[in-house]
Coordinates of C-alpha atoms in Angstrom, one line a residue:
M5 CA 57.8 14.0 23.9
N6 CA 55.9 16.9 24.8
K7 CA 55.0 17.2 27.4
L8 CA 54.2 20.5 28.9
K9 CA 53.6 22.2 32.4
F10 CA 50.3 24.4 33.7
S11 CA 50.4 27.4 35.5
I12 CA 47.3 28.2 37.4
I13 CA 46.6 31.4 37.6
I14 CA 46.6 32.6 41.6
L15 CA 45.0 35.3 43.2
F16 CA 47.4 37.5 45.5
G17 CA 46.8 39.1 48.3
V18 CA 43.9 38.7 50.7
L19 CA 40.7 38.9 49.5
V20 CA 38.6 41.5 51.8
L21 CA 34.8 40.6 52.7
F22 CA 33.2 43.8 53.3
A23 CA 29.1 43.6 54.9
C24 CA 27.9 43.4 51.5
D25 CA 29.5 41.0 49.5
N26 CA 30.2 42.4 45.6
S27 CA 30.8 41.0 42.2
E28 CA 34.5 40.5 42.3
T29 CA 34.7 39.4 45.9
R30 CA 32.3 36.3 45.1
K31 CA 33.7 35.7 41.4
G32 CA 37.8 36.0 43.1
R33 CA 36.6 33.0 46.6
F34 CA 35.6 30.7 43.8
L35 CA 38.4 30.9 41.9
L36 CA 40.9 30.1 45.3
K37 CA 39.1 27.3 46.0
G38 CA 39.0 25.9 42.3
N39 CA 42.5 25.9 42.8
E40 CA 42.5 24.5 46.8
K41 CA 40.8 21.1 44.9
L42 CA 43.4 21.2 42.0
K43 CA 45.4 21.1 44.9
Q44 CA 44.3 18.2 46.7
N45 CA 44.1 16.5 43.4
D46 CA 40.3 17.0 42.8
P47 CA 40.5 18.3 38.8
Q48 CA 36.1 18.1 38.3
A49 CA 35.6 19.8 42.0
A50 CA 38.2 22.5 40.4
I51 CA 35.7 22.8 37.7
E52 CA 32.9 23.2 39.6
F53 CA 34.7 26.5 41.9
Y54 CA 35.7 27.9 38.8
T55 CA 31.9 27.3 36.5
E56 CA 30.6 28.8 39.6
A57 CA 33.3 31.8 39.1
L58 CA 32.2 32.1 35.5
Q59 CA 28.2 32.1 36.7
I60 CA 28.9 35.1 38.2
D61 CA 31.0 36.4 35.0
Q62 CA 31.1 34.3 31.9
K63 CA 34.1 36.4 30.3
Y64 CA 35.5 36.4 34.0
K65 CA 39.7 35.6 31.9
D66 CA 40.9 33.7 35.6
G67 CA 38.0 31.5 35.5
L68 CA 38.3 30.6 32.3
Y69 CA 41.9 30.0 32.1
N70 CA 42.1 27.5 35.1
R71 CA 39.3 26.0 34.1
G72 CA 40.8 25.3 30.8
L73 CA 44.0 24.1 31.7
V74 CA 42.4 21.3 34.1
Y75 CA 39.6 20.6 30.7
Q76 CA 43.3 20.4 28.9
Q77 CA 45.0 18.0 31.6
L78 CA 41.8 16.1 31.6
N79 CA 42.4 15.8 28.0
R80 CA 38.5 17.4 27.5
L81 CA 40.3 19.5 24.6
E82 CA 37.5 20.7 22.9
D83 CA 35.8 22.2 26.7
A84 CA 39.5 23.7 26.9
I85 CA 39.8 25.1 23.6
K86 CA 35.9 26.9 24.2
D87 CA 37.6 28.3 27.4
F88 CA 40.6 29.6 25.5
S89 CA 38.5 31.1 22.9
V90 CA 36.4 33.0 24.8
I91 CA 39.4 34.6 26.6
L92 CA 41.0 35.8 22.4
Q93 CA 37.8 36.8 21.1
E94 CA 38.2 39.6 24.0
N95 CA 42.3 39.5 23.9
P96 CA 43.0 38.2 21.0
S97 CA 46.7 39.2 22.0
D98 CA 46.3 37.2 25.4
T99 CA 49.6 34.8 25.2
L100 CA 49.0 32.9 27.8
A101 CA 45.5 31.2 26.2
L102 CA 47.0 31.1 22.6
F103 CA 50.1 29.0 23.2
Q104 CA 47.2 26.8 25.4
R105 CA 44.9 27.0 22.6
G106 CA 47.9 26.0 20.6
V107 CA 48.6 23.1 22.4
C108 CA 45.2 22.1 22.5
Y109 CA 44.7 22.5 18.6
M110 CA 47.8 20.4 18.5
D111 CA 46.7 17.3 21.1
N112 CA 43.3 17.5 19.1
G113 CA 45.0 16.6 15.6
E114 CA 43.9 20.0 14.6
Y115 CA 47.5 21.1 13.1
Y116 CA 46.7 23.7 10.8
K117 CA 44.9 25.7 13.7
A118 CA 47.5 25.0 16.2
L119 CA 50.1 26.1 13.9
E120 CA 48.0 29.7 12.9
D121 CA 48.3 30.3 17.0
S122 CA 51.7 29.5 16.5
K123 CA 52.1 31.9 13.9
N124 CA 50.5 34.7 16.1
L125 CA 52.4 34.1 19.1
L126 CA 55.9 34.5 17.4
T127 CA 54.0 37.5 15.8
L128 CA 53.2 38.6 19.5
Q129 CA 56.0 37.3 21.3
P130 CA 59.5 37.0 18.3
E131 CA 61.7 36.8 21.1
N132 CA 59.8 34.3 23.3
W133 CA 61.0 30.6 23.5
K134 CA 57.4 28.8 23.8
S135 CA 56.4 30.6 20.7
H136 CA 59.0 29.0 18.4
F137 CA 58.3 26.3 20.6
L138 CA 55.1 25.9 20.1
T139 CA 56.1 26.2 16.2
G140 CA 58.2 23.2 16.6
L141 CA 55.9 20.6 18.3
V142 CA 53.2 21.8 15.9
L143 CA 55.9 21.0 12.8
E144 CA 56.7 17.9 14.3
K145 CA 53.6 16.9 14.5
M146 CA 52.8 17.2 10.6
R147 CA 56.4 15.3 10.5
D148 CA 58.0 18.4 9.0
Y149 CA 61.8 17.6 11.0
P150 CA 64.0 20.2 9.4
K151 CA 61.8 23.1 9.9
A152 CA 60.4 21.9 13.8
L153 CA 64.7 21.0 14.6
N154 CA 64.7 24.8 13.4
S155 CA 61.9 26.3 16.0
F156 CA 63.8 24.4 18.2
N157 CA 66.9 25.6 18.0
N158 CA 65.4 29.0 17.7
S159 CA 64.0 28.8 21.0
L160 CA 67.3 27.5 22.6
I161 CA 68.8 31.1 21.7
Y162 CA 66.7 32.7 23.9
Q163 CA 66.1 30.4 27.1
P164 CA 69.7 27.6 25.9
D165 CA 69.1 25.5 29.5
N166 CA 65.8 24.4 28.7
A167 CA 65.7 20.6 29.6
E168 CA 62.2 20.3 28.2
V169 CA 63.2 21.9 24.7
L170 CA 66.2 20.0 24.6
I171 CA 64.6 16.4 25.3
N172 CA 62.2 17.2 22.0
K173 CA 65.2 18.6 19.6
A174 CA 66.4 15.3 21.0
T175 CA 63.5 13.5 19.8
L176 CA 63.9 15.4 16.2
H177 CA 67.3 14.0 15.6
F178 CA 66.1 10.5 16.9
Y179 CA 63.5 10.6 14.4
L180 CA 66.4 11.5 11.7
K181 CA 68.7 9.3 12.2
E182 CA 71.2 11.3 13.9
F183 CA 71.7 9.8 16.8
E184 CA 74.9 11.0 18.0
K185 CA 73.5 14.3 18.0
S186 CA 70.3 13.0 19.7
E187 CA 72.8 11.6 22.9
A188 CA 74.0 15.0 23.3
A189 CA 71.3 16.9 23.3
L190 CA 70.5 14.3 26.2
D191 CA 72.9 14.6 27.9
L192 CA 72.7 18.3 28.4
A193 CA 69.0 17.5 28.9
Q194 CA 69.8 15.0 31.8
K195 CA 72.6 17.6 33.5
L196 CA 69.8 20.1 33.8
N197 CA 66.9 17.8 35.0
P198 CA 68.1 14.4 36.0
D199 CA 64.5 13.4 37.3
E200 CA 63.5 13.7 34.0
P201 CA 62.0 10.1 32.9
N202 CA 61.4 11.2 29.3
I203 CA 65.3 11.6 28.7
Y204 CA 66.2 7.9 29.7
N205 CA 62.9 7.0 27.6
L206 CA 64.7 8.1 24.9
R207 CA 68.1 6.6 25.2
S208 CA 65.9 3.4 25.5
M209 CA 64.8 3.8 21.7
I210 CA 68.3 4.7 20.6
S211 CA 69.6 1.5 22.5
F212 CA 67.0 -0.3 20.7
E213 CA 67.6 0.9 17.3
S214 CA 70.5 -0.1 17.3
K215 CA 69.7 -3.6 18.5
D216 CA 71.2 -3.6 22.0
Y217 CA 67.2 -4.6 23.7
E218 CA 68.9 -5.7 27.0
K219 CA 70.6 -1.9 27.4
A220 CA 67.1 -0.3 25.8
L221 CA 65.2 -2.8 28.8
D222 CA 67.8 -1.1 31.4
W223 CA 66.5 2.6 29.7
I224 CA 62.9 2.1 30.0
E225 CA 63.0 0.9 33.8
E226 CA 64.6 4.1 34.7
S227 CA 61.8 5.9 32.5
I228 CA 59.7 3.8 34.7
K229 CA 60.9 4.1 38.4
I230 CA 60.9 7.6 38.3
N231 CA 57.0 8.1 36.7
S232 CA 55.0 4.0 37.2
K233 CA 51.9 6.1 35.7
E234 CA 53.3 6.7 32.0
A235 CA 51.3 4.4 29.1
F236 CA 53.8 4.7 26.6
F237 CA 57.6 3.4 28.5
Y238 CA 55.2 0.2 29.4
N239 CA 54.1 0.3 25.7
N240 CA 58.4 0.8 24.9
R241 CA 58.4 -1.9 27.3
G242 CA 56.8 -4.4 26.0
L243 CA 58.5 -4.5 22.3
Y244 CA 61.5 -4.9 24.4
L245 CA 60.5 -7.8 26.5
I246 CA 59.4 -9.3 23.0
Y247 CA 62.5 -9.0 21.1
L248 CA 64.3 -10.7 24.5
G249 CA 61.9 -13.4 23.9
E250 CA 59.7 -12.7 26.7
L251 CA 56.5 -12.7 25.1
D252 CA 53.7 -12.8 27.3
K253 CA 55.6 -10.4 29.6
G254 CA 55.7 -7.8 26.8
L255 CA 51.7 -7.9 26.0
E256 CA 51.2 -7.4 29.4
D257 CA 52.9 -4.1 29.5
I258 CA 51.5 -3.5 25.8
N259 CA 47.9 -4.6 26.9
Y260 CA 48.5 -1.8 30.1
S261 CA 49.5 0.4 28.1
L262 CA 46.2 0.4 25.4
K263 CA 43.8 0.4 28.2
Q264 CA 45.2 3.5 29.0
N265 CA 45.4 5.0 25.3
P266 CA 43.4 2.3 23.1
K267 CA 44.0 4.4 19.4
N268 CA 48.1 4.3 20.3
L269 CA 48.9 3.4 17.0
Y270 CA 52.1 2.2 18.7
A271 CA 50.8 0.0 20.8
I272 CA 48.3 -2.3 18.5
R273 CA 51.7 -2.1 16.0
N274 CA 53.6 -3.8 19.0
K275 CA 50.4 -6.1 19.2
A276 CA 50.6 -7.1 15.8
I277 CA 54.4 -8.0 16.9
Y278 CA 53.7 -10.0 19.6
Y279 CA 50.9 -12.1 17.7
Y280 CA 53.7 -12.6 14.7
Y281 CA 56.2 -14.3 17.1
K282 CA 53.6 -16.6 18.5
N283 CA 53.1 -17.8 14.8
Q284 CA 49.4 -16.4 15.0
K285 CA 49.7 -14.2 11.4
D286 CA 46.4 -13.8 10.6
I287 CA 45.7 -12.0 14.4
A288 CA 48.9 -10.4 13.6
L289 CA 48.3 -8.8 10.3
N290 CA 44.9 -8.0 10.9
Y291 CA 46.9 -6.0 13.2
F292 CA 49.8 -4.3 10.7
E293 CA 47.1 -3.6 8.3
E294 CA 45.1 -1.4 11.4
V295 CA 47.9 0.6 11.5
L296 CA 49.5 1.0 7.8
K297 CA 45.7 2.7 7.0
K298 CA 46.3 5.0 9.6
D299 CA 50.4 6.0 9.3
P300 CA 51.7 4.0 6.7
E301 CA 54.7 5.4 7.5
M302 CA 55.4 3.9 11.2
E303 CA 59.0 2.3 11.4
L304 CA 58.5 -1.9 11.8
V305 CA 55.2 -2.0 10.1
K306 CA 56.5 -2.5 6.5
E307 CA 59.2 -4.7 7.8
Y308 CA 57.1 -7.4 9.2
M309 CA 54.9 -7.1 6.5
A310 CA 57.1 -7.5 3.9
K311 CA 58.0 -11.0 6.2
Y312 CA 54.6 -11.8 6.7
N313 CA 55.1 -12.1 2.2
Q314 CA 57.8 -13.8 1.9
E315 CA 56.5 -16.9 3.9

């Protein structure tokens, strides 16, 4: 749920080229070329141009920041963390780099480092919605849902019309089984941004919890219609199809999701459920045990393990 928007630094104004080219002009020109490649959806070429700028000046903040963002988008999290850390070594109060490094640490599973960055951000900008939002995201990953919810509520104090924060708040209410509160937050988010696919994904999950599998399928189709590239939408659709008796169609979606992210434990769990209903229960058990080792609290796993033991 924590899909974040990235802001590339752009040089404003015109670079005036003198007869004698200087380093500021050259590194700025490489930055602009990198930005152009990014607009053309060529992130690797963008990285190369940002690197050219950094060969002129290893501590060039704009080059480090932009390259770090592209690394982050490509899930090269260690590389992104290094770039943001160079900025922070020069200026520990750089809130842009601090926020993005915190997100990278979180996505890399380094939750305590992410939490430290979020605490520093709160110290520097206690009245900025993003400071509280990052804290909430990290606490959510650490499964401290009440504190995470409190952080999202604090974030909304400073930016009440932020659909992204509202969706994350709705997600926490969902985890806490507070479905009416989750729906209320989603209603607000949908008014602000009706084209956000995560709204309909979460509505599908609420419908699934209510055992309304047809409605769950309708909602997830809305998500896929808006964003047909998001792997976890297909994983959810695969689960709903299994519960509607369309086992092989469900497996097709789950396998598609796993190709995008082979470590997705929810997809592995859903594959186990598929094999359970195909009466290939030894295969199902292997998948369930794999998930159980890595996430003992995941929904549905213990339920199916109990069914297996009763048979």
